[in-house]
Coordinates of C-alpha atoms and ligand atoms in Angstrom, one line a residue:
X9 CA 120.8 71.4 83.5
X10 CA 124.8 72.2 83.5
X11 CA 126.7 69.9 81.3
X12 CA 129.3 68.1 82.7
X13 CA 132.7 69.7 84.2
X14 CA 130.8 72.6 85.1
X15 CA 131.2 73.3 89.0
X16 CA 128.2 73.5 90.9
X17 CA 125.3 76.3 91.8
X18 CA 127.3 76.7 95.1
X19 CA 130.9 77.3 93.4
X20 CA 129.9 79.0 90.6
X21 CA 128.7 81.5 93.0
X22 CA 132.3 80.8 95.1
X23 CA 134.1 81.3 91.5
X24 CA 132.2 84.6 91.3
X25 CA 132.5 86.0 94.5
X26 CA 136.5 85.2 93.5
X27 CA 137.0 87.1 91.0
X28 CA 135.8 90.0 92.3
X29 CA 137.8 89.7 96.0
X30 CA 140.9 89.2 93.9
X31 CA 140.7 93.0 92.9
X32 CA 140.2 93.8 96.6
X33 CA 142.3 94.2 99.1
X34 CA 139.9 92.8 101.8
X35 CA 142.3 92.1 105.1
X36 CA 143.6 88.3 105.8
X37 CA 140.9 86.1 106.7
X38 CA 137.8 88.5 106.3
X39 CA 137.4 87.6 102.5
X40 CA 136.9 83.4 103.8
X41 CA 134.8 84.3 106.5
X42 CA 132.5 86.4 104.3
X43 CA 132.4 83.9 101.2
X44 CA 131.8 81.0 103.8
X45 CA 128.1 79.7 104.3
X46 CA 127.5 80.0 108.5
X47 CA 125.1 77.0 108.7
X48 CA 122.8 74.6 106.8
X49 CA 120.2 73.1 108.8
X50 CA 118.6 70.0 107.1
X51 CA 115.3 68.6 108.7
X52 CA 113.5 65.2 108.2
X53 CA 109.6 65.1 109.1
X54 CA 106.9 62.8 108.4
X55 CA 103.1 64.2 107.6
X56 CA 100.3 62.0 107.6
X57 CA 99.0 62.0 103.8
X58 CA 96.5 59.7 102.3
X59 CA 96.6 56.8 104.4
X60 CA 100.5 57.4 105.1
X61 CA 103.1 58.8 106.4
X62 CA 105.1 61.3 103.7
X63 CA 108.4 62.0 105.1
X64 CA 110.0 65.3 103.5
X65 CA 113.3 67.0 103.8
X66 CA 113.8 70.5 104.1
X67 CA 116.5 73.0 104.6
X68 CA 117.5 76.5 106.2
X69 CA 120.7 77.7 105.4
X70 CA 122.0 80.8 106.7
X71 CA 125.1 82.6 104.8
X72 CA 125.8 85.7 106.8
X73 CA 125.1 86.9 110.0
X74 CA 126.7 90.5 109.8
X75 CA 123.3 91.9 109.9
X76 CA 119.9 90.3 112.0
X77 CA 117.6 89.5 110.8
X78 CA 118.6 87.2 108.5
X79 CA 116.6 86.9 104.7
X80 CA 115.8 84.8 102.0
X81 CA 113.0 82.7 100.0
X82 CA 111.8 79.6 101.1
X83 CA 111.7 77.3 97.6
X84 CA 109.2 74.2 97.0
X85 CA 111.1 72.1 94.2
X86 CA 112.4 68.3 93.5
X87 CA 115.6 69.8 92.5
X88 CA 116.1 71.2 96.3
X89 CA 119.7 70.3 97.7
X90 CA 121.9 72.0 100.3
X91 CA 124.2 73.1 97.7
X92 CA 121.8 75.2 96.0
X93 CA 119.7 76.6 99.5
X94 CA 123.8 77.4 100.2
X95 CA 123.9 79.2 97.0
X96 CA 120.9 81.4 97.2
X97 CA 121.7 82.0 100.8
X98 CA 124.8 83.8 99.4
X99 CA 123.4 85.7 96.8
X100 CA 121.2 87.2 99.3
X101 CA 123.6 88.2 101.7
X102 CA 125.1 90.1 98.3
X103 CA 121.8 91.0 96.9
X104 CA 120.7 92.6 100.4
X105 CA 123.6 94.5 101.0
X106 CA 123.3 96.0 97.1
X107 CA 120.3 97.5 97.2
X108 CA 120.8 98.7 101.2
X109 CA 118.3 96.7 102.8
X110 CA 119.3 95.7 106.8
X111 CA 119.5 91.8 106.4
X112 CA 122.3 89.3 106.3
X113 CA 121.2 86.3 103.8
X114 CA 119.5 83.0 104.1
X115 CA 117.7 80.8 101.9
X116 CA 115.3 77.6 102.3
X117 CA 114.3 74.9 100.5
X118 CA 111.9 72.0 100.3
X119 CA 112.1 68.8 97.9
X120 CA 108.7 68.6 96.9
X121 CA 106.5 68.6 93.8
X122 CA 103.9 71.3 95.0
X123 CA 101.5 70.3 92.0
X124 CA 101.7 66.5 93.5
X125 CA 99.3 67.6 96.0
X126 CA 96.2 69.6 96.9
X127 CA 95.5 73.0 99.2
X128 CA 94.9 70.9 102.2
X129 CA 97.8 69.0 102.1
X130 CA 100.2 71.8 101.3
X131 CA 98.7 73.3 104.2
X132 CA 99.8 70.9 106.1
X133 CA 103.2 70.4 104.8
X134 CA 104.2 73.9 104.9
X135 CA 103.1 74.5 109.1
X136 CA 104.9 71.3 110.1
X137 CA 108.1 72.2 107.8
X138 CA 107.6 75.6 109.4
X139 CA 106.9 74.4 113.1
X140 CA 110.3 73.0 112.9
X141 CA 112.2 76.0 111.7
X142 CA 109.6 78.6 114.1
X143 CA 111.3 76.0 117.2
X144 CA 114.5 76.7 116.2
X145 CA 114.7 80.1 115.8
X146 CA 115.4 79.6 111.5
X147 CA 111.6 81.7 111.6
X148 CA 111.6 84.6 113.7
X149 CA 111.0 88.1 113.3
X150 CA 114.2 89.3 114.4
X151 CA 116.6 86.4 113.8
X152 CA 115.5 85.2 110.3
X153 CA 112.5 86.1 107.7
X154 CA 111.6 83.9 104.6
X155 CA 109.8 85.0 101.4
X156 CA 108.2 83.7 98.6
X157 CA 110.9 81.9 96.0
X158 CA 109.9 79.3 93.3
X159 CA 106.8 77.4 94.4
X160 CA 105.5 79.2 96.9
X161 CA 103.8 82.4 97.0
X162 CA 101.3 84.2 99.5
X163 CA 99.7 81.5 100.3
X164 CA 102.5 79.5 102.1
X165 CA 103.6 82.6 103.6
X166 CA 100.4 83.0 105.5
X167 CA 99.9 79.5 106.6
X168 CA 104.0 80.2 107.9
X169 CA 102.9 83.6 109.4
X170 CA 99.4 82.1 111.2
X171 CA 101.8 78.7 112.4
X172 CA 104.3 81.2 113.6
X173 CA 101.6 83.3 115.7
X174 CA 100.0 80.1 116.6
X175 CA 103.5 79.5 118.3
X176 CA 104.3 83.0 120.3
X177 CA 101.0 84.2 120.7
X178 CA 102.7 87.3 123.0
X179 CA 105.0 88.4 120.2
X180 CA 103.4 91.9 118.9
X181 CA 105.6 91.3 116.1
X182 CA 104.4 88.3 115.2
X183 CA 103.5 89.1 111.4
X184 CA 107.1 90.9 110.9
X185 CA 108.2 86.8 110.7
X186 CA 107.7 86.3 107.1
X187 CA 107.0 88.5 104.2
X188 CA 104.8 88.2 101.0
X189 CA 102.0 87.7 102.5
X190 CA 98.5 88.4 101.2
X191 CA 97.4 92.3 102.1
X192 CA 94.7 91.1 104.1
X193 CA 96.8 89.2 106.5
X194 CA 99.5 91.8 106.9
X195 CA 101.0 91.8 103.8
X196 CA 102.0 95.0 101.8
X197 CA 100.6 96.1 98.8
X198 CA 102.9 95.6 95.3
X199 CA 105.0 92.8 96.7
X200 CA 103.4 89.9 94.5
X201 CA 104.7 92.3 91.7
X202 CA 108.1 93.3 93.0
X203 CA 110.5 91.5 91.5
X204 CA 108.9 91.3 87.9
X205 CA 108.8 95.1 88.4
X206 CA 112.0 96.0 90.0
X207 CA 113.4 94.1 86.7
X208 CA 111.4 96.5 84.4
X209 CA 112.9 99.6 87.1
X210 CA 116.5 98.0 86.4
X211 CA 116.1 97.9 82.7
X212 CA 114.5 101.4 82.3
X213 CA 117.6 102.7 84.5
X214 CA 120.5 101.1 82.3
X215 CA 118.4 102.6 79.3
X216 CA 119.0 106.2 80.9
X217 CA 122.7 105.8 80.6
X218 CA 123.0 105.4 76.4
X219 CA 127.2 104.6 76.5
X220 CA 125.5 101.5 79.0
X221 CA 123.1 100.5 76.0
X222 CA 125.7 101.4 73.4
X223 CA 128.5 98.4 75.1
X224 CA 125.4 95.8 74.3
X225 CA 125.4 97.6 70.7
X226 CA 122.3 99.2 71.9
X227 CA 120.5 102.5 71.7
X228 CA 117.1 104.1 72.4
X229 CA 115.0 102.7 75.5
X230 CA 112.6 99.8 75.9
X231 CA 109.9 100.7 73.2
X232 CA 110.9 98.2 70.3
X233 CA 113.0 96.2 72.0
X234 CA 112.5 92.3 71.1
X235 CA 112.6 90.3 74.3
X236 CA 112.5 86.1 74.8
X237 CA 111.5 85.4 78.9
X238 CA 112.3 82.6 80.2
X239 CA 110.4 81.3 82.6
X240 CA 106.2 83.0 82.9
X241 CA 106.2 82.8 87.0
X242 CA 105.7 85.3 89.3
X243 CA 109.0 86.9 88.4
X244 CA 108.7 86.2 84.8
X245 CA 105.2 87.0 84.3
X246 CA 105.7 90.2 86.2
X247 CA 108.3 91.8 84.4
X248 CA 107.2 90.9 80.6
X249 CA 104.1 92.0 81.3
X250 CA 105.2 95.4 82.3
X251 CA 107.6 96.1 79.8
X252 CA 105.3 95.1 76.8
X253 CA 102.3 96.9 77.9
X254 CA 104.1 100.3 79.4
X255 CA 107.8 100.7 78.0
X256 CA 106.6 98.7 74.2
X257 CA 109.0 95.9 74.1
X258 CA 107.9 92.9 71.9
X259 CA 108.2 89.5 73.5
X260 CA 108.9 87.2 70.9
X261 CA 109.2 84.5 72.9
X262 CA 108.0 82.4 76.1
X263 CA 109.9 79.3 77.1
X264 CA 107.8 77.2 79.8
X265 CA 108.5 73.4 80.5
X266 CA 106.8 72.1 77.7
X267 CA 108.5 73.9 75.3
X268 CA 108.5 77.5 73.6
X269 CA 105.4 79.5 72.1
X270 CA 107.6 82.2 69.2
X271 CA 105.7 85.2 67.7
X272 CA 107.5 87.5 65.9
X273 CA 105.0 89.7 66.6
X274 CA 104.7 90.1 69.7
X275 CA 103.0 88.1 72.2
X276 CA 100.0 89.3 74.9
X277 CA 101.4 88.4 77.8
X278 CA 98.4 88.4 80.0
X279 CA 96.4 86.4 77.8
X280 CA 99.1 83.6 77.5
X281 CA 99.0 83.8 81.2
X282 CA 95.3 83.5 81.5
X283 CA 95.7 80.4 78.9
X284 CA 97.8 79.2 81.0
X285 CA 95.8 79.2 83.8
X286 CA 93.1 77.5 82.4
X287 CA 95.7 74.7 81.2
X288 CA 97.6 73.0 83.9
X289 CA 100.3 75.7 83.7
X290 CA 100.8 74.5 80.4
X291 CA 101.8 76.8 76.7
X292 CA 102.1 74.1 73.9
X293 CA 98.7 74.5 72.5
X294 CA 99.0 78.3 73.2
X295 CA 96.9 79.1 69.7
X296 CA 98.6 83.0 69.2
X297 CA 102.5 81.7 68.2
X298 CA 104.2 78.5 67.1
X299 CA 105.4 75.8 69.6
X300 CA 108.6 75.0 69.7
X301 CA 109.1 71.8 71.8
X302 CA 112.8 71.9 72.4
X303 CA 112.0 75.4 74.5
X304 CA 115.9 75.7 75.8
X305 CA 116.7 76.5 71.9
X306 CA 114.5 79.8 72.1
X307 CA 117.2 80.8 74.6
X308 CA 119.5 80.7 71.8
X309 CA 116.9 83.1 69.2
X310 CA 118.5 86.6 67.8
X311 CA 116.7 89.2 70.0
X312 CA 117.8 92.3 72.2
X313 CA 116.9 91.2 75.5
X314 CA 116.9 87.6 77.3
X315 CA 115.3 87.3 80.4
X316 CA 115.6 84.4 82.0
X317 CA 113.8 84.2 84.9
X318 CA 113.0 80.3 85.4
X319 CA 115.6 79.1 87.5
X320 CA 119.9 78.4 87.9
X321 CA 122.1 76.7 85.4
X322 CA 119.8 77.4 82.2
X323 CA 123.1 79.0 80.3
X324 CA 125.9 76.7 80.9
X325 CA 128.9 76.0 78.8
X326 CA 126.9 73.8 76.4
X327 CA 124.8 76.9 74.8
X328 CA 126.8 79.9 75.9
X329 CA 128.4 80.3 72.2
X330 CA 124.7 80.6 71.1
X331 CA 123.3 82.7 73.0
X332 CA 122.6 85.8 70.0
X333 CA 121.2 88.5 73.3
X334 CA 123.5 91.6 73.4
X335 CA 121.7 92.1 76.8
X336 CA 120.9 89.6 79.8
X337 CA 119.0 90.4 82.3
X338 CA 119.4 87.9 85.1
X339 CA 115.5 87.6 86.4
X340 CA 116.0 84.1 88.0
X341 CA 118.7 83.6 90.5
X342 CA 122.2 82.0 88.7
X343 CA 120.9 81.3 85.4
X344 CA 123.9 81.8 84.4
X345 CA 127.1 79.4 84.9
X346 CA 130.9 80.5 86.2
X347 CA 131.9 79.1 82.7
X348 CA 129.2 80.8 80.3
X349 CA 129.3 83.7 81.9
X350 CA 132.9 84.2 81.2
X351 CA 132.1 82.9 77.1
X352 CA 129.3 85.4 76.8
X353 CA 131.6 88.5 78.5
X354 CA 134.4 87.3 76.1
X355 CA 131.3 87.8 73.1
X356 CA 130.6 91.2 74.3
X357 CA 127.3 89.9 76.1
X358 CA 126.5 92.9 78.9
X359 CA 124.8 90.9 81.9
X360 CA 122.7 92.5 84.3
X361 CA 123.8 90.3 87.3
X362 CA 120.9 88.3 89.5
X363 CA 121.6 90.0 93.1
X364 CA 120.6 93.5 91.3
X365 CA 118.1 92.4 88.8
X366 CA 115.6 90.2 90.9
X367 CA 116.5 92.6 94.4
X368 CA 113.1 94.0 94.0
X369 CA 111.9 91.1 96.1
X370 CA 113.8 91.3 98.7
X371 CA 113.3 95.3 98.9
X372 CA 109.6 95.1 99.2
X373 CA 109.8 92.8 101.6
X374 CA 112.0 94.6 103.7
X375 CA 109.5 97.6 103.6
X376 CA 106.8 94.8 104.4
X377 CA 109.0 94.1 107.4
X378 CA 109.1 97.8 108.5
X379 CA 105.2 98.4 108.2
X380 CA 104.6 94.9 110.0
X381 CA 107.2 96.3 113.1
X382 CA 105.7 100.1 113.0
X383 CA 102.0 98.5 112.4
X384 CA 100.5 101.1 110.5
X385 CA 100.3 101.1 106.9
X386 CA 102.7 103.5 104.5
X387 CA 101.0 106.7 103.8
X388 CA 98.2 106.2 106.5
X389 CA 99.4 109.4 108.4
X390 CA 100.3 111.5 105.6
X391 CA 98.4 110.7 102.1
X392 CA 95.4 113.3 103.3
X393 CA 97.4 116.1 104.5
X394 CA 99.4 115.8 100.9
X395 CA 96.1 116.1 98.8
X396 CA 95.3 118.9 101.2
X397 CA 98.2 120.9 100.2
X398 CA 97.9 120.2 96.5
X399 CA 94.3 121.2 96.6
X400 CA 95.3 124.4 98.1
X401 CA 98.0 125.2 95.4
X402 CA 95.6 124.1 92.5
X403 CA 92.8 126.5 94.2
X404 CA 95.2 129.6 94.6
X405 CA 96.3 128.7 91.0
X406 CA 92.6 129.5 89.8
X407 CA 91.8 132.0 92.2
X408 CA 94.7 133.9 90.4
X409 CA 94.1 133.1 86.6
X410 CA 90.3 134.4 87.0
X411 CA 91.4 137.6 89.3
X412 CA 93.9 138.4 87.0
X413 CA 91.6 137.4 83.8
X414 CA 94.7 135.1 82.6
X415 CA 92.2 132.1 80.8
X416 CA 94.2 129.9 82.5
X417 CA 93.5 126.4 83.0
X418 CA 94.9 123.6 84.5
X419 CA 93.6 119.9 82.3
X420 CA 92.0 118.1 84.1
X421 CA 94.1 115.1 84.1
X422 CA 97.1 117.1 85.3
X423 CA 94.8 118.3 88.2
X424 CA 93.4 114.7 89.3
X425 CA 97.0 113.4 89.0
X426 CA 98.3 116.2 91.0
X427 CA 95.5 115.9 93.7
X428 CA 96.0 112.6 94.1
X429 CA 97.9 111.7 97.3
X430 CA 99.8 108.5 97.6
X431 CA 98.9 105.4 98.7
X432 CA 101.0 102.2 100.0
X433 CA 101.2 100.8 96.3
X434 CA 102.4 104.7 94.9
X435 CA 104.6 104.7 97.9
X436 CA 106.3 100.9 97.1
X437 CA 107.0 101.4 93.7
X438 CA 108.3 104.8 94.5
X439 CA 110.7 103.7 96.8
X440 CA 111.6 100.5 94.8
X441 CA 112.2 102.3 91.9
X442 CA 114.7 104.7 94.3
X443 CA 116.2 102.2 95.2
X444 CA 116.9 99.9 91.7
X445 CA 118.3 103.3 90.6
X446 CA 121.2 104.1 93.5
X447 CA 121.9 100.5 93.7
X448 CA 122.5 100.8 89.5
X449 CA 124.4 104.0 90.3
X450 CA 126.5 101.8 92.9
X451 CA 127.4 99.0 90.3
X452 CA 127.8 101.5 87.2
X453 CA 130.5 103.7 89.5
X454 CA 132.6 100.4 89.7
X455 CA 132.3 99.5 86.4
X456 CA 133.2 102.7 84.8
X457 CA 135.4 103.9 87.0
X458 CA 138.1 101.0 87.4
X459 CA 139.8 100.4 84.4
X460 CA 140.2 96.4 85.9
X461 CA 136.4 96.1 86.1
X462 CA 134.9 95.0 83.1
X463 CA 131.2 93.7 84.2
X464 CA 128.4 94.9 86.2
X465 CA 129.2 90.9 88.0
X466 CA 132.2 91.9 89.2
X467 CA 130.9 95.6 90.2
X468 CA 128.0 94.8 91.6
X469 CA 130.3 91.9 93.9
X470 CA 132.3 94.8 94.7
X471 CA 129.7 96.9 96.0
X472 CA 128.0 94.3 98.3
X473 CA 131.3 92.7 99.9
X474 CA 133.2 96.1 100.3
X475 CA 129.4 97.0 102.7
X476 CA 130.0 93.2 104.0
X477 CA 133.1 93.5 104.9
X478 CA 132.8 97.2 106.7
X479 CA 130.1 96.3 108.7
X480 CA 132.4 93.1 109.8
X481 CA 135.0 95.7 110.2
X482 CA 133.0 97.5 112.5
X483 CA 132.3 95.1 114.7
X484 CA 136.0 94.7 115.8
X485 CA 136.3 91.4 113.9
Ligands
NAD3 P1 107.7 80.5 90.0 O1 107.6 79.2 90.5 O2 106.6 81.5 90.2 O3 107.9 80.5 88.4 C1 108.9 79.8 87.8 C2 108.4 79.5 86.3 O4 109.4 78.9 85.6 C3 107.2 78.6 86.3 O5 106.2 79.2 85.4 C4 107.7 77.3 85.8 O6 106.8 76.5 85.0 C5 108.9 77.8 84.9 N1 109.9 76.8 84.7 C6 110.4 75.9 85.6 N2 111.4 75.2 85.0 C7 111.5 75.6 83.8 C8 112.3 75.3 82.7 N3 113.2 74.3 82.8 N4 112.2 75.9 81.5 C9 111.3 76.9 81.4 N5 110.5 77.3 82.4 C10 110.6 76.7 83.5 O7 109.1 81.1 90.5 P2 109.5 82.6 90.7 O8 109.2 83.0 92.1 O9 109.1 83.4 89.5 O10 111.1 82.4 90.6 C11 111.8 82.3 89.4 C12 113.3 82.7 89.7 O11 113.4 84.0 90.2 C13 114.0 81.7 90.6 O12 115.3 81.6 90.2 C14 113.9 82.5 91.9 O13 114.9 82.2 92.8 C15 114.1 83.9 91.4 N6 113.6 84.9 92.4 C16 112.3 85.0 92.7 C17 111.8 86.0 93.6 C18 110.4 86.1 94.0 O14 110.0 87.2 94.6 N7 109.5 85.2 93.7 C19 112.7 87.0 94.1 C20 114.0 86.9 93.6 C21 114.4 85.9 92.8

């Protein structure tokens, strides 16, 4: 995707994590040991498919180690290599230390074409790749926990969490060794959706701040605001859907592999989903907007917002002077390349970096970690004894209004909202939402306060590696 003389997923993330340490006084040797990636394991295996044996390669690449258990997605894609499991591991060493979740970072990868094959046979793919990373310790629910990334979802995760329990059937933890699993097999409610929403939480927060909006040349919040998404995945589905239907941005745009679907507007999001769907994944004859079949060029349409939130190295030095988005929002891990980035900074181009924008993954996973190690779901204990005590407010309430002949009285969608206790999804979003807002707070410190920080990159880098490098610190290293 990156034109040539453009460095690589890995040192683009290396160039990155530079310029921040260079306005750090990080002691001699700790800034190397934290940039470096601790280990890559690559396996070979051959499953018996049709007739013959497949052999596929895989890898587990673990960044950082400051914290256990390591965390990070497990991708299915062609485009797999160790330089880019390497480079995701990274970001989510950075990522988790941003939003304050207990993880060092990891990442995995597979080089496979998951539509190449059927249920079955990704069934079987997925437990021997996982047999050989549950022998090895690179699954495990204290040592290192995988999630969904591109091309896998719930499903994979459950085969990995049943092969795992298949393996240590004495671990009571047992489920705690993957997350995103389906809700029925000890998954947590809201996780499909995290990411897509924790971008709509980040967006909505950097509204609340209008001299943030106003350095993109931007004011009001979210209703109005025309958006092109790049990218109609989990992630990008997710967090188009949510802004259109409950903050009232338009999306004028979808870019998908074959190609773009523009309406000015506004396009329904869930029914372009549902079309696609019902056609092979595919938008061209999408009959609401006009195709465009060069869909990288929608990148490069006048709008307010760009979300890309396909995959790395979609802005790169060949279409960064084109890009027309006052605002980025960096759905998709590196989307953006060392040299663009700097083009579109130089334009005035605010960027909301990837290891804050798409940490809503990561941060409901880590709270289905905690509610697969405590075994009991969020709000089990308490949702009852909350209503209980609303109830009794909203009683004395009346009680009072008709002794004291006040005609007072409460609507009744005030009082069923009130009454209303919360559940595990009320209590996810809740605490994603907290925690998209402090880790904005974090960045937004940085990047107002230090007349050398010009970027929320370079804040949010700031952030992560000064919490890096303290717990390292702490440990006497
Ligand atoms: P996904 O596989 O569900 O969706 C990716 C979408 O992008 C698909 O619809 C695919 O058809 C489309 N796509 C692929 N190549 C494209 C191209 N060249 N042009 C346009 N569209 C293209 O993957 P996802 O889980 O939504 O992940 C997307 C990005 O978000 C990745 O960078 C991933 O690392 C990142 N991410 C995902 C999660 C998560 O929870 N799933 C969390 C954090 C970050």
């Amino acid at each position: 995707m990156s034109v040539s003389g453009e460095p690589s997923f890995r040192e683009s993330v290396d160039l990155m994590f530079k310029r921040a340490t260079a306005l750090m006084d990080l002691g001699p040797g700790l800034e190397e040991k934290i940039r470096v990636c601790n280990s890559t394991y690559t396996v070979r295996f051959g499953v018996r498919l049709r007739g013959k044996i497949e052999t596929f390669v895989g890898y587990r690449s673990v960044h950082s180690e400051h914290m256990e258990p390591v965390k990070g997605g497990i991708r299915y894609s062609l485009g797999v290599n160790q330089d880019e499991v390497e480079a995701l591991a990274a970001l989510m060493t950075y990522k988790c230390a941003l939003v304050e979740t207990p993880f060092g970072g990891s990442k995995g990868g597979l080089c496979i074409d998951p539509r190449k094959w059927d249920e079955h046979e990704l069934e079987q793919i997925t437990r021997r790749f996982a047999y050989e990373l549950i022998k090895r310790d690179l699954i495990n629910p204290a040592q290192n926990v995988p999630a969904p990334d591109m091309g896998t979802g719930e499903r994979e995760m459950a085969w990995i969490a049943d092969q795992y329990a298949r393996m240590n059937t004495t671990d009571i933890n047992a489920k705690a060794c993957v997350t995103g699993k389906p809700p029925h097999a000890g998954g947590i409610q809201g996780r499909v959706e995290a990411t897509g929403r924790g971008v709509q939480y980040a967006l909505r927060e950097f509204f609340r701040y209008p001299e943030d909006a106003a350095k993109a040349g931007l004011s009001g919040d979210l209703d109005g605001k025309r958006v092109v998404v790049q990218g109609l995945g989990n992630v990008g589905y997710h967090a188009a859907k949510f802004i259109s239907e409950e903050d009232g941005a338009k999306i004028i745009a979808v870019i998908e592999r074959d190609g773009a679907i523009v309406n000015d507007a506004g396009l329904d999001i869930e029914d372009l989903r549902q079309w696609m769907n019902r056609h092979d994944g595919l938008i061209a004859a999408y009959p609401h907007g006009t195709h465009l079949a060069d869909g990288a060029a929608a990148l490069e349409l006048a709008c307010d917002i760009l979300i890309p939130a396909a995959m790395e190295g979609v802005i790169h030095l060949g279409n960064a002077a084109n890009i027309k988005a006052p605002l980025i929002i960096e759905a998709a891990n590196g989307p953006i390349t060392f040299g663009a980035d700097e083009i579109l900074r130089k334009k005035g181009c605010v960027i909301i970096p990837d290891m804050y924008a798409n940490a809503g993954g990561v941060t409901v996973s880590y709270f289905e970690w905690v509610k697969n190690l405590s075994h009991i779901r969020f709000g089990r204990m308490q949702r009852r004894a909350e209503e209980g005590r609303s109830r009794l407010l909203v009683e004395e309430l009346e009680r009072l209004s008709s002794a004291q002949n006040l005609g007072w009285q409460l609507t009744p969608d005030f009082k069923k909202k009130f009454l209303q206790g919360s559940d595990e999804l009320a209590l996810v979003r809740s605490g994603l939402d907290d925690t998209m807002r402090t880790a904005y707070q974090a960045m937004r410190e940085i990047w107002h306060g230090r007349a050398d920080v010009n970027d929320l990159r370079v804040a949010a880098y700031i952030v992560s590696i000064s919490r890096v490098a303290k717990t390292y610190q702490s440990k006497g290293l």
